[in-house]
PDB file of C-alpha atoms in Angstrom:
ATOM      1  CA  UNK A  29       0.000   0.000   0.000  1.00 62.00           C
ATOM      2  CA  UNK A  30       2.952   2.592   0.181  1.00 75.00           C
ATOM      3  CA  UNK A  31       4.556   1.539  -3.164  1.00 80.00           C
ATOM      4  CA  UNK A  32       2.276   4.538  -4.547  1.00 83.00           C
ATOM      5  CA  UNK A  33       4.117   7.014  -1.773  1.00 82.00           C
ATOM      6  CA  UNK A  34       7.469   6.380  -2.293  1.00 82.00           C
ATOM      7  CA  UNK A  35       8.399   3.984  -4.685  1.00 85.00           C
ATOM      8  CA  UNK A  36      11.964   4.932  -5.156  1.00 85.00           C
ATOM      9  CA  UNK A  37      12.328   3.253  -1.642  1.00 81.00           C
ATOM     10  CA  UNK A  38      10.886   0.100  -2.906  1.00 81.00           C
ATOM     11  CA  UNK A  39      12.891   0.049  -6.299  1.00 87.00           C
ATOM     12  CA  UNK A  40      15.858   1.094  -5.045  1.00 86.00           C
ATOM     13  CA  UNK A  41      16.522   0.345  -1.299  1.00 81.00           C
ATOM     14  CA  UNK A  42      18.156  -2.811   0.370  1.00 82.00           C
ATOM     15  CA  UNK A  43      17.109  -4.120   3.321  1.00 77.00           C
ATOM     16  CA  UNK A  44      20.379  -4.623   5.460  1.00 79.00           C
ATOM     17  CA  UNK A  45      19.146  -6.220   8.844  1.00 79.00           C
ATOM     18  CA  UNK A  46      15.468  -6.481  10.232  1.00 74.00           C
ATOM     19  CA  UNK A  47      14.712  -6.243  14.200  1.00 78.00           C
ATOM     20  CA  UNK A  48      12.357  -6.347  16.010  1.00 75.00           C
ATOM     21  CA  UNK A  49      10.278  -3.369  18.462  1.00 71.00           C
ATOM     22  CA  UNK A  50       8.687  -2.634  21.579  1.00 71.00           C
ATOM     23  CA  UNK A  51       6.227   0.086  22.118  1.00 70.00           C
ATOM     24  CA  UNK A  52       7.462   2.167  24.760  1.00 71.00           C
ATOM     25  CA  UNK A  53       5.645   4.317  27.262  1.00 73.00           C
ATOM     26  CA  UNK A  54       7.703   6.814  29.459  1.00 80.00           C
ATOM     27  CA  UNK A  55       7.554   8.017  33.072  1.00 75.00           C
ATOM     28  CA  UNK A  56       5.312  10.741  33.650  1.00 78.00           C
ATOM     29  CA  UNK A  57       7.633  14.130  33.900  1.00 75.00           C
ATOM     30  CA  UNK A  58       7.200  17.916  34.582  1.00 78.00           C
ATOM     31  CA  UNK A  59       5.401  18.442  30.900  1.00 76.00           C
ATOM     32  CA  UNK A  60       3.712  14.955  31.308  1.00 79.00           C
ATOM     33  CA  UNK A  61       4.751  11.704  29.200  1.00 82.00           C
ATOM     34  CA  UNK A  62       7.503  13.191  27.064  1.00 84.00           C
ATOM     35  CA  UNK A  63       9.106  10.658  23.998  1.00 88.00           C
ATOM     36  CA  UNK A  64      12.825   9.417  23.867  1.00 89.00           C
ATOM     37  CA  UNK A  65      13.618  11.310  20.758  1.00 92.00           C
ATOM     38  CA  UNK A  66      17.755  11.341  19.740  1.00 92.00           C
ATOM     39  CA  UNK A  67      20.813   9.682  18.852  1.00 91.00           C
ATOM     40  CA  UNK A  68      20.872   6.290  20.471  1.00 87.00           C
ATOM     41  CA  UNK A  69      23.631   5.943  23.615  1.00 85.00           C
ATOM     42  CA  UNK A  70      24.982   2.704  22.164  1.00 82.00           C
ATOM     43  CA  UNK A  71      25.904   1.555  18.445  1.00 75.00           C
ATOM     44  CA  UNK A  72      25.113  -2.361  18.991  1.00 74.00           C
ATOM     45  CA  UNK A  73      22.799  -2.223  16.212  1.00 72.00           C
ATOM     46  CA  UNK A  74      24.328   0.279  13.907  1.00 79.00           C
ATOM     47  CA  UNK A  75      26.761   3.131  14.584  1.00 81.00           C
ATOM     48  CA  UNK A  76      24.150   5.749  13.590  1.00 85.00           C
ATOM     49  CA  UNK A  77      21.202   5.210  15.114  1.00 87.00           C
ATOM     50  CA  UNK A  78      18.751   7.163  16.449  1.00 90.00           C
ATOM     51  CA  UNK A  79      15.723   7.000  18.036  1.00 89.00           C
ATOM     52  CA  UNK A  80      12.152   8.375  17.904  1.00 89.00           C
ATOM     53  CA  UNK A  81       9.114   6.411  20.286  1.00 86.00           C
ATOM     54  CA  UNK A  82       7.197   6.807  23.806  1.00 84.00           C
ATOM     55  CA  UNK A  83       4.975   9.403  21.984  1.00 84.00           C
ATOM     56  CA  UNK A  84       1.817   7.605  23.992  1.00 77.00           C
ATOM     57  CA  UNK A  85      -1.314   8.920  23.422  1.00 76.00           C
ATOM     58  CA  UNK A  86      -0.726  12.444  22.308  1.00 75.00           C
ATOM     59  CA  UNK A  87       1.290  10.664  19.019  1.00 79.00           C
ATOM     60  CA  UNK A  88      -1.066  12.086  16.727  1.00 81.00           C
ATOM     61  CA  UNK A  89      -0.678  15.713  18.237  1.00 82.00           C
ATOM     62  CA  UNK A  90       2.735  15.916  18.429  1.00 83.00           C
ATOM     63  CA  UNK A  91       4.543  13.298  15.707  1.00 89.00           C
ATOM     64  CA  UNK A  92       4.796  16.022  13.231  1.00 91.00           C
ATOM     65  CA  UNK A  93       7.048  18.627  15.791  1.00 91.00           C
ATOM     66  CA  UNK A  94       9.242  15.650  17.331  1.00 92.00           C
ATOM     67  CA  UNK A  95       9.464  14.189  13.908  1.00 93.00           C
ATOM     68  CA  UNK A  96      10.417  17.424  12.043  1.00 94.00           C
ATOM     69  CA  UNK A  97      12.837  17.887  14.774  1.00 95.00           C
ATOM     70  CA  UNK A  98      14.649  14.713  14.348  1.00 95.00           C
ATOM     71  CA  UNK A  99      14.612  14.967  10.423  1.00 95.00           C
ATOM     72  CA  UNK A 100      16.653  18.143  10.805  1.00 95.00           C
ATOM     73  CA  UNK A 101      19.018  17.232  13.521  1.00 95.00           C
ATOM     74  CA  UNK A 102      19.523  13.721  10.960  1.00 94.00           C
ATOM     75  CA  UNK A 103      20.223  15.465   8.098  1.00 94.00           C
ATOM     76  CA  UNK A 104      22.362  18.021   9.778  1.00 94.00           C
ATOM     77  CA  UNK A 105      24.254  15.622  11.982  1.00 91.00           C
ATOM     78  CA  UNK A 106      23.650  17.256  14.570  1.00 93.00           C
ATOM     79  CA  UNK A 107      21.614  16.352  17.736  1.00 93.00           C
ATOM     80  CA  UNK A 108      21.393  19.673  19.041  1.00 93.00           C
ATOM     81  CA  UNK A 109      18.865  20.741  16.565  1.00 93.00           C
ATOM     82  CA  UNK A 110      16.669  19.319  18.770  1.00 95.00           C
ATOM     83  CA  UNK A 111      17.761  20.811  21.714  1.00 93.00           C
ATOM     84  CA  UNK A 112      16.997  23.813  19.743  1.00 92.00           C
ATOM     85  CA  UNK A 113      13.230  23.832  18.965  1.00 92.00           C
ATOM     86  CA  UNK A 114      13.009  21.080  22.212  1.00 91.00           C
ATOM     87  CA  UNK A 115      14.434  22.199  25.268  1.00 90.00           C
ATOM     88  CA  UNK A 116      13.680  19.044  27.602  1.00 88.00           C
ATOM     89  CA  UNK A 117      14.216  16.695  24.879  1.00 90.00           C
ATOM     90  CA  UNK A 118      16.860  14.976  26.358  1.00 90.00           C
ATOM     91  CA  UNK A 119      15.271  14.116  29.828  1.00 87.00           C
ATOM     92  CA  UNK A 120      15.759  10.285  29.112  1.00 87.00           C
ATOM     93  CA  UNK A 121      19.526  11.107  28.445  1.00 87.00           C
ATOM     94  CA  UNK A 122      20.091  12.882  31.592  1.00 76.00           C
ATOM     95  CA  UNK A 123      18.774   9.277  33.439  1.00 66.00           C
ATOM     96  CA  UNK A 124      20.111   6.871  31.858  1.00 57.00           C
ATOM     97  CA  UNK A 125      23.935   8.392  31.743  1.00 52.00           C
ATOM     98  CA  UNK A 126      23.418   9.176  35.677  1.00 43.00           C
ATOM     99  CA  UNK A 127      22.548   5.270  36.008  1.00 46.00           C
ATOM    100  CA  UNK A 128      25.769   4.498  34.226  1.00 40.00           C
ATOM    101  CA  UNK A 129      28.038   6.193  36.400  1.00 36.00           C
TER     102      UNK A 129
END
């Protein structure tokens, strides 16, 4: 059904590795359920990964800020295009580095 979208995708991208997901729900924080949005802390799946999920219930409201967000800071390289238009962004960063110390 999304050959009709984007079928340069299907005609001319290769499929390196398929995984598998979890839908992810995050703690409740000062600006309620906020999603881990971001360059991934490890590189066990690929060194330049990045991650975008934990949107809950408000998806549909906010998929198109978080996801225009990430699109920039991917095609810039650059993570902190995200800090830019989302402050807090990187609440889920701030935990799980203090857990690895």
């Amino acid at each position: 059904k999304c050959y009709n979208m984007s079928p340069f995708v299907w005609e001319s991208g290769n499929v390196h590795k398929i995984t598998e997901g979890y839908r992810v729900q995050t703690t409740r924080g000062k600006y309620g359920r906020m999603p881990i949005i971001g360059k991934s802390l490890y590189n066990d799946l690929h060194t330049n990964s990045w991650l975008f999920t934990g949107l809950s219930s408000r998806g549909l409201v906010y998929h198109g800020v978080y996801g225009n967000a990430l699109s920039q800071a991917i095609l810039k390289g650059d993570e902190n295009e995200i800090i830019d238009k989302i402050p807090d962004a990187f609440w889920w960063k701030d935990r799980k580095t203090s857990k690895l110390r």
